[in-house]
Coordinates of C-alpha atoms in Angstrom, one line a residue:
M109 CA 9.1 -9.7 -3.0
K110 CA 8.9 -11.3 0.4
R111 CA 7.1 -14.7 0.8
Y112 CA 5.1 -15.7 3.8
V113 CA 3.6 -19.1 4.9
C114 CA 0.7 -19.6 7.3
I115 CA -0.8 -23.0 8.1
H116 CA -4.1 -22.9 9.9
G117 CA -5.5 -25.8 11.8
H118 CA -9.2 -25.9 12.9
F119 CA -9.1 -28.1 15.9
Y120 CA -12.5 -29.2 17.0
Q121 CA -14.6 -32.0 18.4
P122 CA -18.4 -31.7 19.0
P123 CA -19.5 -31.4 22.6
R124 CA -19.9 -35.0 23.8
E125 CA -20.9 -34.5 27.4
N126 CA -24.0 -36.2 28.7
P127 CA -26.3 -33.1 29.1
W128 CA -27.4 -34.3 32.5
L129 CA -24.0 -35.2 33.9
E130 CA -21.8 -32.7 32.2
E131 CA -19.3 -35.6 31.6
V132 CA -18.3 -37.6 28.5
E133 CA -19.4 -41.2 29.0
V134 CA -17.7 -44.2 27.5
Q135 CA -17.9 -44.3 23.7
D136 CA -17.3 -47.8 22.5
S137 CA -16.4 -46.7 19.0
A138 CA -13.3 -44.9 20.4
V139 CA -11.8 -48.1 21.7
P140 CA -9.1 -48.6 23.1
Y141 CA -9.8 -45.1 24.6
H142 CA -12.6 -44.0 26.9
D143 CA -14.1 -41.6 24.3
W144 CA -13.3 -39.8 21.1
N145 CA -12.0 -36.7 22.8
Q146 CA -9.5 -38.7 24.7
R147 CA -8.5 -40.7 21.5
V148 CA -8.0 -37.6 19.3
T149 CA -6.1 -35.9 22.1
A150 CA -3.7 -38.8 22.2
E151 CA -3.3 -39.0 18.4
C152 CA -3.3 -35.3 17.6
Y153 CA -3.6 -32.6 20.2
A154 CA -0.9 -33.9 22.4
P155 CA 1.6 -34.8 19.6
N156 CA 1.3 -31.3 18.1
S157 CA 2.4 -29.8 21.4
A158 CA 5.6 -31.9 21.4
S159 CA 6.3 -33.1 17.9
R160 CA 9.5 -34.9 17.0
I161 CA 11.8 -33.7 14.2
L162 CA 14.0 -36.5 12.8
D163 CA 17.3 -36.5 11.0
G164 CA 18.3 -38.6 8.0
D165 CA 18.9 -41.6 10.2
R166 CA 15.5 -41.2 11.9
R167 CA 17.0 -40.0 15.1
I168 CA 15.3 -37.3 17.1
M169 CA 16.9 -33.9 16.4
D170 CA 14.4 -31.8 18.3
I171 CA 11.0 -31.7 19.9
V172 CA 8.8 -28.7 19.1
S173 CA 5.3 -27.3 19.5
N174 CA 3.6 -26.9 16.1
Y175 CA 1.1 -24.6 17.7
T176 CA 3.8 -21.9 18.1
K177 CA 4.5 -21.8 14.4
M178 CA 1.0 -22.2 12.9
S179 CA -2.3 -20.4 13.1
F180 CA -5.0 -22.4 15.0
N181 CA -8.4 -22.3 16.6
F182 CA -9.8 -24.7 19.2
G183 CA -13.5 -25.1 19.8
P184 CA -14.5 -23.6 23.2
T185 CA -16.4 -26.8 24.2
L186 CA -13.3 -28.9 23.4
L187 CA -11.0 -26.6 25.5
S188 CA -13.5 -26.8 28.3
W189 CA -13.2 -30.6 28.3
M190 CA -9.4 -30.5 27.8
E191 CA -8.9 -28.1 30.8
K192 CA -10.3 -30.8 33.1
S193 CA -9.3 -34.0 31.3
S194 CA -6.0 -33.2 29.7
P195 CA -4.6 -30.2 31.6
E196 CA -1.0 -30.5 30.4
V197 CA -2.0 -30.4 26.7
Y198 CA -4.4 -27.5 27.5
Q199 CA -1.7 -25.5 29.1
A200 CA 0.7 -26.2 26.2
I201 CA -1.8 -24.7 23.8
L202 CA -2.1 -21.5 25.9
D203 CA 1.6 -21.3 26.2
A204 CA 2.1 -21.7 22.5
D205 CA -0.2 -18.7 21.9
R206 CA 1.9 -16.6 24.2
Q207 CA 5.1 -17.8 22.5
S208 CA 3.8 -16.9 19.1
M209 CA 3.0 -13.4 20.3
E210 CA 6.7 -13.0 21.1
W211 CA 7.7 -14.2 17.6
R212 CA 4.9 -12.6 15.5
S213 CA 5.1 -8.9 16.5
G214 CA 2.5 -9.3 19.3
H215 CA 0.0 -11.3 17.3
G216 CA -1.0 -14.6 18.8
A217 CA -1.5 -17.8 16.8
A218 CA -4.9 -18.6 18.3
L219 CA -8.2 -17.5 16.8
A220 CA -11.6 -17.7 18.5
Q221 CA -14.5 -19.8 17.2
V222 CA -18.3 -19.3 17.2
Y223 CA -19.1 -21.1 20.5
N224 CA -20.6 -24.5 19.8
H225 CA -20.0 -24.8 16.0
L226 CA -23.5 -24.1 14.8
I227 CA -24.1 -23.2 11.1
M228 CA -24.3 -19.4 11.4
P229 CA -26.4 -18.6 8.2
L230 CA -29.1 -21.0 9.5
A231 CA -29.2 -19.4 13.0
S232 CA -31.4 -16.6 14.2
T233 CA -29.9 -13.2 14.5
R234 CA -30.1 -13.3 18.3
D235 CA -28.4 -16.7 18.3
K236 CA -25.6 -15.4 16.0
H237 CA -24.9 -12.6 18.5
T238 CA -24.7 -15.0 21.4
Q239 CA -22.4 -17.4 19.5
V240 CA -20.0 -14.7 18.8
I241 CA -20.1 -13.1 22.2
W242 CA -19.7 -16.5 24.0
G243 CA -16.8 -17.4 21.6
I244 CA -15.0 -14.1 22.4
R245 CA -15.5 -14.2 26.1
D246 CA -14.4 -17.9 26.3
F247 CA -11.3 -17.0 24.3
E248 CA -10.5 -14.0 26.6
H249 CA -10.9 -16.2 29.7
R250 CA -8.5 -18.8 28.4
F251 CA -5.9 -16.8 26.3
Q252 CA -6.1 -13.6 28.3
R253 CA -6.4 -11.4 25.3
F254 CA -9.0 -10.2 22.7
P255 CA -9.1 -12.4 19.6
E256 CA -8.2 -10.7 16.3
G257 CA -9.9 -13.4 14.2
M258 CA -12.8 -15.9 14.5
W259 CA -13.4 -19.2 12.8
L260 CA -16.9 -19.8 11.5
A261 CA -18.1 -23.4 11.8
E262 CA -17.7 -25.1 8.4
T263 CA -16.7 -21.6 7.1
A264 CA -20.5 -21.2 6.6
V265 CA -21.1 -17.6 5.9
D266 CA -23.6 -14.9 5.1
L267 CA -23.3 -11.1 5.2
E268 CA -25.2 -10.8 8.5
T269 CA -22.7 -13.1 10.2
L270 CA -19.8 -11.1 8.9
D271 CA -21.5 -7.9 10.1
I272 CA -22.0 -9.4 13.6
L273 CA -18.3 -10.4 13.7
A274 CA -17.3 -6.9 12.8
E275 CA -19.8 -5.3 15.3
H276 CA -18.1 -7.2 18.1
G277 CA -14.6 -6.2 17.1
I278 CA -13.4 -9.2 15.1
L279 CA -10.9 -8.1 12.4
F280 CA -10.9 -11.1 10.1
T281 CA -12.1 -14.6 9.3
I282 CA -11.0 -17.4 6.9
L283 CA -13.0 -18.7 4.0
A284 CA -12.7 -21.2 1.2
P285 CA -11.7 -19.9 -2.3
H286 CA -15.0 -20.8 -3.9
Q287 CA -16.8 -18.6 -1.4
A288 CA -15.4 -15.4 -3.1
A289 CA -17.7 -14.0 -5.8
R290 CA -15.7 -11.1 -7.2
F291 CA -13.1 -8.5 -6.3
R292 CA -11.7 -5.2 -7.4
N293 CA -8.9 -2.8 -6.5
F294 CA -9.8 0.0 -4.1
G295 CA -11.2 2.9 -6.1
D296 CA -12.0 0.9 -9.2
E297 CA -15.5 0.6 -10.5
T298 CA -15.1 -2.7 -12.4
W299 CA -15.3 -6.0 -10.6
T300 CA -13.5 -9.1 -11.6
E301 CA -15.5 -12.3 -11.2
T302 CA -13.9 -15.3 -9.6
P303 CA -15.6 -18.4 -11.0
D304 CA -14.4 -21.9 -10.0
A305 CA -12.6 -20.7 -6.9
S306 CA -10.2 -18.5 -8.9
I307 CA -9.7 -15.8 -6.3
D308 CA -6.0 -15.2 -5.7
P309 CA -5.4 -16.4 -2.2
S310 CA -2.0 -14.8 -1.7
R311 CA -3.3 -11.5 -0.2
A312 CA -6.0 -10.2 2.2
Y313 CA -9.3 -8.7 1.0
L314 CA -11.6 -6.2 2.5
C315 CA -15.3 -6.9 2.6
R316 CA -17.6 -3.9 2.9
L317 CA -20.8 -4.8 4.8
P318 CA -24.4 -3.4 4.5
S319 CA -24.1 -1.7 7.8
G320 CA -21.0 0.3 6.7
R321 CA -18.7 -1.9 8.8
I322 CA -15.8 -3.7 7.3
I323 CA -14.0 -7.0 7.9
T324 CA -10.9 -8.6 6.3
L325 CA -11.3 -12.0 4.6
F326 CA -8.5 -14.5 3.8
F327 CA -9.3 -17.2 1.2
Y328 CA -7.1 -20.2 1.7
D329 CA -5.2 -21.9 -1.1
R330 CA -6.7 -25.0 -2.8
L331 CA -3.6 -27.0 -1.7
A332 CA -5.6 -27.5 1.5
Q333 CA -7.5 -30.3 -0.2
A334 CA -4.3 -32.1 -1.0
V335 CA -3.0 -31.8 2.5
A336 CA -6.3 -33.2 3.9
F337 CA -6.8 -36.0 1.4
E338 CA -3.6 -36.8 -0.6
K339 CA -1.1 -37.8 2.1
V340 CA 1.1 -34.8 1.4
L341 CA 2.2 -34.9 5.0
D342 CA 4.0 -38.2 4.6
S343 CA 7.2 -36.2 3.9
G344 CA 7.8 -32.7 5.3
E345 CA 10.1 -31.8 2.4
T346 CA 7.4 -32.9 -0.1
F347 CA 4.9 -30.8 1.7
V348 CA 7.2 -27.8 1.5
N349 CA 7.8 -28.3 -2.2
R350 CA 4.1 -28.3 -2.8
L351 CA 3.8 -25.1 -0.8
L352 CA 6.6 -23.4 -2.7
D353 CA 5.2 -24.4 -6.1
I354 CA 2.3 -22.0 -5.4
F355 CA 4.4 -18.9 -5.1
S356 CA 4.5 -16.9 -8.4
E357 CA 7.2 -14.6 -9.7
T358 CA 4.4 -12.6 -11.6
R359 CA 3.0 -11.3 -8.3
D360 CA 4.5 -7.9 -7.3
W361 CA 3.2 -7.9 -3.7
P362 CA 4.3 -9.8 -0.5
Q363 CA 2.7 -13.2 -1.1
L364 CA 0.9 -15.1 1.6
L365 CA 0.7 -18.8 1.0
H366 CA -1.8 -20.1 3.5
I367 CA -4.0 -23.2 3.9
A368 CA -6.7 -24.2 6.3
T369 CA -7.7 -27.7 7.2
D370 CA -9.1 -29.7 10.1
G371 CA -6.4 -29.6 12.7
E372 CA -7.0 -33.3 13.2
T373 CA -5.3 -33.9 9.9
Y374 CA -2.1 -33.5 11.7
G375 CA -2.0 -36.8 13.6
H376 CA -5.5 -38.2 13.8
H377 CA -6.7 -38.4 10.2
Q378 CA -3.1 -39.0 9.1
T379 CA -0.8 -40.9 11.4
F380 CA 2.3 -38.9 12.3
G381 CA 0.9 -35.9 10.4
D382 CA 2.1 -33.8 13.2
M383 CA 5.7 -34.8 12.4
G384 CA 5.2 -34.0 8.7
L385 CA 4.0 -30.5 9.7
A386 CA 6.9 -30.0 12.2
A387 CA 9.4 -31.2 9.5
A388 CA 7.9 -28.7 7.0
F389 CA 8.2 -25.8 9.4
N390 CA 11.8 -26.8 10.2
H391 CA 12.7 -27.1 6.6
I392 CA 11.3 -23.7 5.7
E393 CA 13.1 -22.0 8.5
A394 CA 16.4 -23.9 8.2
H395 CA 16.7 -23.0 4.4
D396 CA 15.1 -19.5 4.7
L397 CA 12.6 -20.5 2.0
A398 CA 9.8 -18.2 3.4
T399 CA 8.8 -16.3 6.5
L400 CA 6.4 -18.1 8.8
T401 CA 3.6 -15.8 10.0
N402 CA 0.0 -15.8 11.2
Y403 CA -3.0 -13.9 9.9
G404 CA -2.9 -11.1 12.5
E405 CA 0.8 -10.3 11.8
Y406 CA 0.4 -10.4 8.0
L407 CA -2.7 -8.2 8.2
E408 CA -0.8 -5.5 10.2
M409 CA 2.1 -5.5 7.8
H410 CA 0.1 -5.8 4.5
P411 CA -3.4 -4.5 4.9
P412 CA -5.9 -5.1 2.0
V413 CA -5.8 -3.0 -1.2
H414 CA -8.6 -5.0 -2.8
E415 CA -12.2 -5.4 -1.8
V416 CA -14.3 -8.6 -2.2
E417 CA -17.9 -9.8 -2.3
I418 CA -18.8 -13.3 -1.2
H419 CA -21.2 -16.0 -2.2
E420 CA -23.6 -16.0 0.7
N421 CA -24.9 -19.2 2.3
T422 CA -21.8 -21.2 1.3
S423 CA -19.4 -23.4 3.3
W424 CA -16.2 -25.3 2.8
S425 CA -17.7 -28.8 3.2
C426 CA -20.9 -28.8 1.2
A427 CA -21.1 -28.4 -2.6
H428 CA -24.7 -27.2 -2.3
G429 CA -24.0 -24.2 0.0
I430 CA -25.2 -25.0 3.5
E431 CA -27.8 -27.7 2.6
R432 CA -25.8 -30.4 4.3
W433 CA -27.3 -29.1 7.5
N434 CA -30.8 -28.6 6.2
S435 CA -31.8 -31.1 3.5
D436 CA -31.0 -34.3 1.6
C437 CA -28.6 -32.4 -0.7
G438 CA -26.5 -35.5 -1.6
C439 CA -23.6 -34.7 0.7
N440 CA -22.9 -37.6 3.1
S441 CA -20.0 -39.6 4.6
G442 CA -20.5 -42.5 2.1
G443 CA -21.5 -45.2 4.6
Y444 CA -24.5 -46.8 2.8
S445 CA -25.3 -45.8 -0.7
H446 CA -29.0 -46.8 -0.3
W447 CA -29.5 -44.5 2.7
N448 CA -30.9 -40.9 2.3
Q449 CA -30.7 -37.9 4.5
Q450 CA -34.3 -36.7 4.2
W451 CA -34.4 -36.6 8.0
R452 CA -32.2 -33.5 8.1
G453 CA -34.9 -31.0 7.2
P454 CA -37.6 -32.3 9.6
L455 CA -35.0 -32.4 12.4
R456 CA -34.1 -28.8 11.9
T457 CA -37.7 -27.8 11.6
S458 CA -38.5 -29.5 14.8
L459 CA -35.7 -27.9 16.7
D460 CA -36.6 -24.4 15.2
W461 CA -40.1 -24.9 16.5
L462 CA -38.8 -25.8 19.9
R463 CA -36.2 -22.9 19.9
D464 CA -38.9 -20.3 19.2
R465 CA -41.3 -21.6 21.9
L466 CA -38.5 -21.7 24.4
A467 CA -37.5 -18.2 23.5
S468 CA -41.0 -16.9 24.0
E469 CA -41.2 -18.5 27.4
F470 CA -37.8 -17.3 28.3
M471 CA -39.0 -13.8 27.6
R472 CA -42.3 -14.2 29.4
V473 CA -40.8 -15.7 32.6
G474 CA -37.4 -14.1 32.5
G475 CA -38.8 -10.7 31.8
R476 CA -40.3 -10.7 35.3
L477 CA -37.0 -11.3 36.9
L478 CA -34.3 -9.9 34.6
K479 CA -33.7 -6.4 33.3
D480 CA -33.0 -7.7 29.8
P481 CA -33.2 -11.5 29.4
W482 CA -31.3 -11.6 26.2
Q483 CA -28.5 -9.5 27.5
A484 CA -28.4 -11.8 30.5
R485 CA -28.0 -14.8 28.1
N486 CA -25.2 -13.1 26.3
D487 CA -23.4 -12.5 29.7
Y488 CA -24.2 -16.0 31.0
I489 CA -20.9 -17.3 29.5
R490 CA -19.3 -15.7 32.6
V491 CA -21.2 -18.1 34.8
M492 CA -20.5 -21.0 32.5
L493 CA -16.8 -20.4 33.0
D494 CA -17.1 -19.9 36.8
R495 CA -20.0 -21.4 38.7
S496 CA -18.8 -20.3 42.1
A497 CA -21.5 -18.9 44.4
E498 CA -19.8 -15.6 44.5
N499 CA -19.8 -15.3 40.7
V500 CA -23.4 -16.3 40.4
E501 CA -24.4 -13.8 43.0
A502 CA -22.5 -11.0 41.1
F503 CA -24.2 -12.1 37.9
M504 CA -27.6 -11.8 39.5
G505 CA -26.7 -8.4 40.9
R506 CA -25.9 -7.2 37.4
H507 CA -29.0 -8.5 35.7
S508 CA -31.9 -9.0 38.1
I509 CA -34.6 -6.3 38.4
L510 CA -34.8 -6.7 42.2
P511 CA -32.8 -8.8 44.7
L512 CA -33.8 -12.4 44.2
E513 CA -34.9 -15.0 46.6
A514 CA -33.1 -18.4 46.5
D515 CA -35.9 -20.1 44.5
E516 CA -35.9 -17.2 42.1
I517 CA -32.2 -17.5 41.5
I518 CA -32.7 -21.2 40.7
T519 CA -35.5 -20.3 38.2
V520 CA -33.2 -17.8 36.5
V521 CA -30.3 -20.3 36.2
K522 CA -32.7 -22.9 34.9
L523 CA -34.0 -20.5 32.3
L524 CA -30.4 -19.6 31.2
E525 CA -29.4 -23.3 31.1
M526 CA -32.5 -24.0 29.0
Q527 CA -31.2 -21.4 26.6
R528 CA -27.6 -22.9 26.7
H529 CA -29.0 -26.3 25.7
A530 CA -31.2 -24.7 23.1
L531 CA -28.0 -23.4 21.4
L532 CA -26.1 -26.7 21.9
M533 CA -28.9 -28.6 20.1
Y534 CA -27.7 -26.8 16.8
T535 CA -24.2 -28.2 17.0
S536 CA -23.4 -28.8 13.3
C537 CA -22.3 -32.5 13.6
G538 CA -25.9 -33.4 14.3
W539 CA -26.6 -33.1 10.6
F540 CA -23.2 -33.9 9.1
F541 CA -23.4 -37.6 8.9
D542 CA -25.7 -40.1 7.3
E543 CA -28.2 -41.4 9.9
V544 CA -30.3 -39.7 12.5
S545 CA -29.8 -42.5 15.0
G546 CA -26.0 -41.9 15.0
I547 CA -24.4 -40.6 18.1
E548 CA -24.0 -37.1 16.7
A549 CA -27.7 -36.6 15.9
V550 CA -28.9 -38.3 19.1
Q551 CA -26.6 -35.9 21.0
V552 CA -28.4 -32.8 19.6
I553 CA -31.8 -34.4 20.4
Q554 CA -30.5 -35.0 24.0
Y555 CA -29.7 -31.3 24.3
A556 CA -33.3 -30.5 23.2
S557 CA -34.6 -32.9 25.8
R558 CA -32.5 -31.4 28.5
A559 CA -33.8 -27.9 27.6
L560 CA -37.3 -29.2 27.9
Q561 CA -36.6 -30.8 31.3
L562 CA -35.0 -27.5 32.6
G563 CA -38.2 -25.7 31.5
A564 CA -40.6 -28.1 33.2
G565 CA -42.8 -26.3 35.7
I566 CA -41.6 -23.0 34.3
V567 CA -42.7 -22.9 30.6
E568 CA -46.1 -23.8 29.1
E569 CA -47.2 -27.4 29.6
G570 CA -47.5 -29.8 26.7
M571 CA -44.4 -28.5 24.9
E572 CA -42.5 -31.8 25.2
K573 CA -45.4 -33.8 23.9
A574 CA -45.8 -31.6 20.9
F575 CA -42.0 -31.8 20.2
I576 CA -42.1 -35.6 20.4
G577 CA -45.0 -35.6 17.9
K578 CA -42.9 -33.5 15.4
L579 CA -40.1 -36.0 15.6
K580 CA -42.2 -38.7 13.9
F581 CA -41.5 -36.9 10.7
V582 CA -37.7 -37.4 11.2
V583 CA -37.5 -40.7 9.4
S584 CA -34.6 -43.1 10.1
N585 CA -32.9 -45.2 7.4
I586 CA -33.2 -48.2 9.8
A587 CA -36.6 -49.8 9.7
D588 CA -36.4 -51.1 13.3
I589 CA -35.8 -47.6 14.5
G590 CA -38.5 -45.9 12.4
N591 CA -38.3 -42.2 13.3
G592 CA -37.2 -39.5 15.8
T593 CA -40.1 -40.3 18.2
W594 CA -38.7 -43.8 18.7
I595 CA -35.2 -42.4 19.1
Y596 CA -36.4 -39.9 21.7
E597 CA -38.3 -42.6 23.7
H598 CA -35.6 -45.3 23.5
F599 CA -32.2 -43.4 23.1
V600 CA -32.9 -40.1 24.9
L601 CA -35.4 -40.5 27.7
P602 CA -33.6 -43.4 29.3
T603 CA -30.5 -41.2 29.7
R604 CA -32.3 -38.5 31.5
V605 CA -31.2 -37.8 35.1
D606 CA -32.9 -36.1 38.0
L607 CA -32.0 -35.9 41.7
N608 CA -33.7 -39.2 42.4
K609 CA -31.5 -41.0 39.9
V610 CA -28.4 -39.2 41.2
V611 CA -29.2 -40.5 44.7
A612 CA -29.9 -44.0 43.3
H613 CA -26.5 -44.0 41.7
F614 CA -24.9 -42.9 44.9
A615 CA -26.8 -45.5 46.9
F616 CA -26.0 -48.5 44.8
S617 CA -22.4 -47.6 44.2
S618 CA -21.9 -47.0 47.9
L619 CA -22.3 -50.8 48.3
F620 CA -18.9 -51.1 46.6
E621 CA -17.0 -47.9 47.4
E622 CA -16.6 -45.5 50.3
Y623 CA -17.9 -42.0 49.8
E624 CA -16.8 -39.0 51.8
E625 CA -19.4 -37.1 53.9
H626 CA -19.6 -34.6 51.1
A627 CA -19.3 -36.5 47.8
R628 CA -19.2 -35.3 44.2
V629 CA -21.3 -37.4 41.7
F630 CA -20.6 -35.9 38.3
C631 CA -22.2 -32.4 38.4
Y632 CA -24.0 -33.0 41.7
H633 CA -23.1 -32.9 45.3
V634 CA -24.4 -35.6 47.6
D635 CA -24.1 -34.6 51.3
R636 CA -24.6 -37.5 53.7
Q637 CA -26.8 -36.8 56.7
A638 CA -27.2 -40.4 57.9
Y639 CA -25.9 -43.6 56.5
L640 CA -25.7 -47.3 57.6
K641 CA -24.2 -50.2 55.7
L642 CA -24.3 -53.8 56.8
C643 CA -22.6 -56.5 54.8
S644 CA -21.9 -60.2 54.9
D645 CA -20.4 -62.6 52.3
E646 CA -23.8 -63.2 50.7
A647 CA -25.5 -59.8 51.0
C648 CA -25.1 -56.1 51.6
L649 CA -27.6 -53.5 52.8
A650 CA -27.3 -49.7 52.8
I651 CA -29.8 -47.1 54.0
G652 CA -29.4 -43.4 54.3
L653 CA -30.6 -39.8 54.3
V654 CA -28.8 -37.4 51.9
D655 CA -29.0 -34.0 50.4
A656 CA -28.6 -34.0 46.6
I657 CA -27.7 -30.6 45.0
S658 CA -27.1 -29.7 41.3
T659 CA -23.8 -27.7 40.9
I660 CA -25.3 -26.3 37.7
T661 CA -28.8 -25.1 38.7
G662 CA -28.6 -25.1 42.5
E663 CA -31.7 -27.4 42.8
S664 CA -31.7 -29.6 45.8
A665 CA -33.7 -32.3 47.6
R666 CA -33.4 -34.3 50.8
L667 CA -34.0 -37.9 50.0
T668 CA -33.9 -41.3 51.8
F669 CA -32.8 -44.5 50.2
G670 CA -32.5 -48.2 50.9
V671 CA -30.6 -50.6 48.6
V672 CA -29.6 -54.3 49.0
R673 CA -27.4 -56.7 47.1
F674 CA -28.0 -60.5 47.2
G675 CA -25.1 -62.5 45.9
S676 CA -23.3 -61.0 42.9
H677 CA -26.0 -60.0 40.5
D678 CA -29.3 -59.3 42.4
F679 CA -29.8 -55.7 43.3
K680 CA -33.0 -54.1 44.7
G681 CA -33.7 -50.7 46.2
G682 CA -35.6 -47.5 46.2
V683 CA -35.3 -43.7 46.7

């Protein structure tokens, strides 16, 4: 029987943008690079788009794109960053999907992903729908086709999530072998249990859902663990031999050998891992050892003849189901043995409280302006992808009850941005690591703070104060930090930006650089109405009148400023 090989890479970085600037700031831990996105791109994403294949004398035989021969998904927020910050790599990824469609019977290598990598079983039903819709629309915008499959963050799954995937047209997803509970042949009454991850991964399985819908599931082979942690990629030929060892002569169907790992395995976690992968693909094809494929192509050629039931509320990276994102389950990154993760539960409880209150206010205020506020939120991804005035106007035309005044449009956008950040605050990395004061957990608290700021003057008063009070139960392992309230006051609030701070940045930096009349300062426009700068060797003075405008919400203000520099280190000024 024919043998197929499919290697899936889950390429993902958490959104790292400052929520007020929409830009990634310097991350010292990523040295010598500006930030972790840039570093992982240099070590992994770029090399996999042009990986070297060497001969026996270590001379370059060929340079190939691994993306064309594998299955992959990229997080939408990562692709959004890459489109602006690494456009050549971004384009290479899109081109690889188109090339794979030519090679794989019209089936592209790329899969979609739930939008910002939240743990789906822990999300509300409404948020699950938005995550899937945004993931699909983002994929369509970039890859110019509908996605056949969708990656679930941490492969965290429940039946409702699978049902929502199927409802929105997704054909399949990929799970870990231990997430299968039992299977049977079509038409059989007897189920076969699959304890200890014993499901046969070499074929597709149909999952029948409570609604009557269906979805196909692929359970990857346990070799994925070795690829991720045992340096199998040091030799492409060794990697291939490990793959081929899994094929069995006792199987009488076309076998699919497939694994799924973090895509960063191929170059970032394992140096030159991209070359090991490229060498493996080359060795398989050169010696006709198996047929390279992707999930969509295999599914079309060999649809399921077995059905499967899953273990709900499980994932690929937590031995306790999904508790790594909800409690002190014992899973951690092993930094300090005396630390605990008891902060995880209170952090999620605090964010759930905030989510529900923001949702209530979104309905109360948005319901006066929008036909269906939640439908508008689902469609808001179109604005996130294109913030031009014409597109925003078209969006308002589709969703507003009546034609809106300029200030009402700003209110609607602020409400929808509030909801965007209320989703971003559930990004899974916020709970994955050991300490609540780490950059990942602080990032999700920053998203919460941005959501509260966007709602200021629109939603009920006192919400932020109550939220800060709840954070005192989020206890840090570091005595000097104490709890989440301290983190909010010392790590989050100082990073907040408003139009006054934007103009202050413009004013002080104008002492050292020349701005155009219409300047861009991160996600703001600063339009100069009047400006005067007087400088000598010992001092420099600047005064001005400017219009500051948010490119996200449309909020604006006309502000005056005066700043002065004495010597090299003494700065004073005001807005």
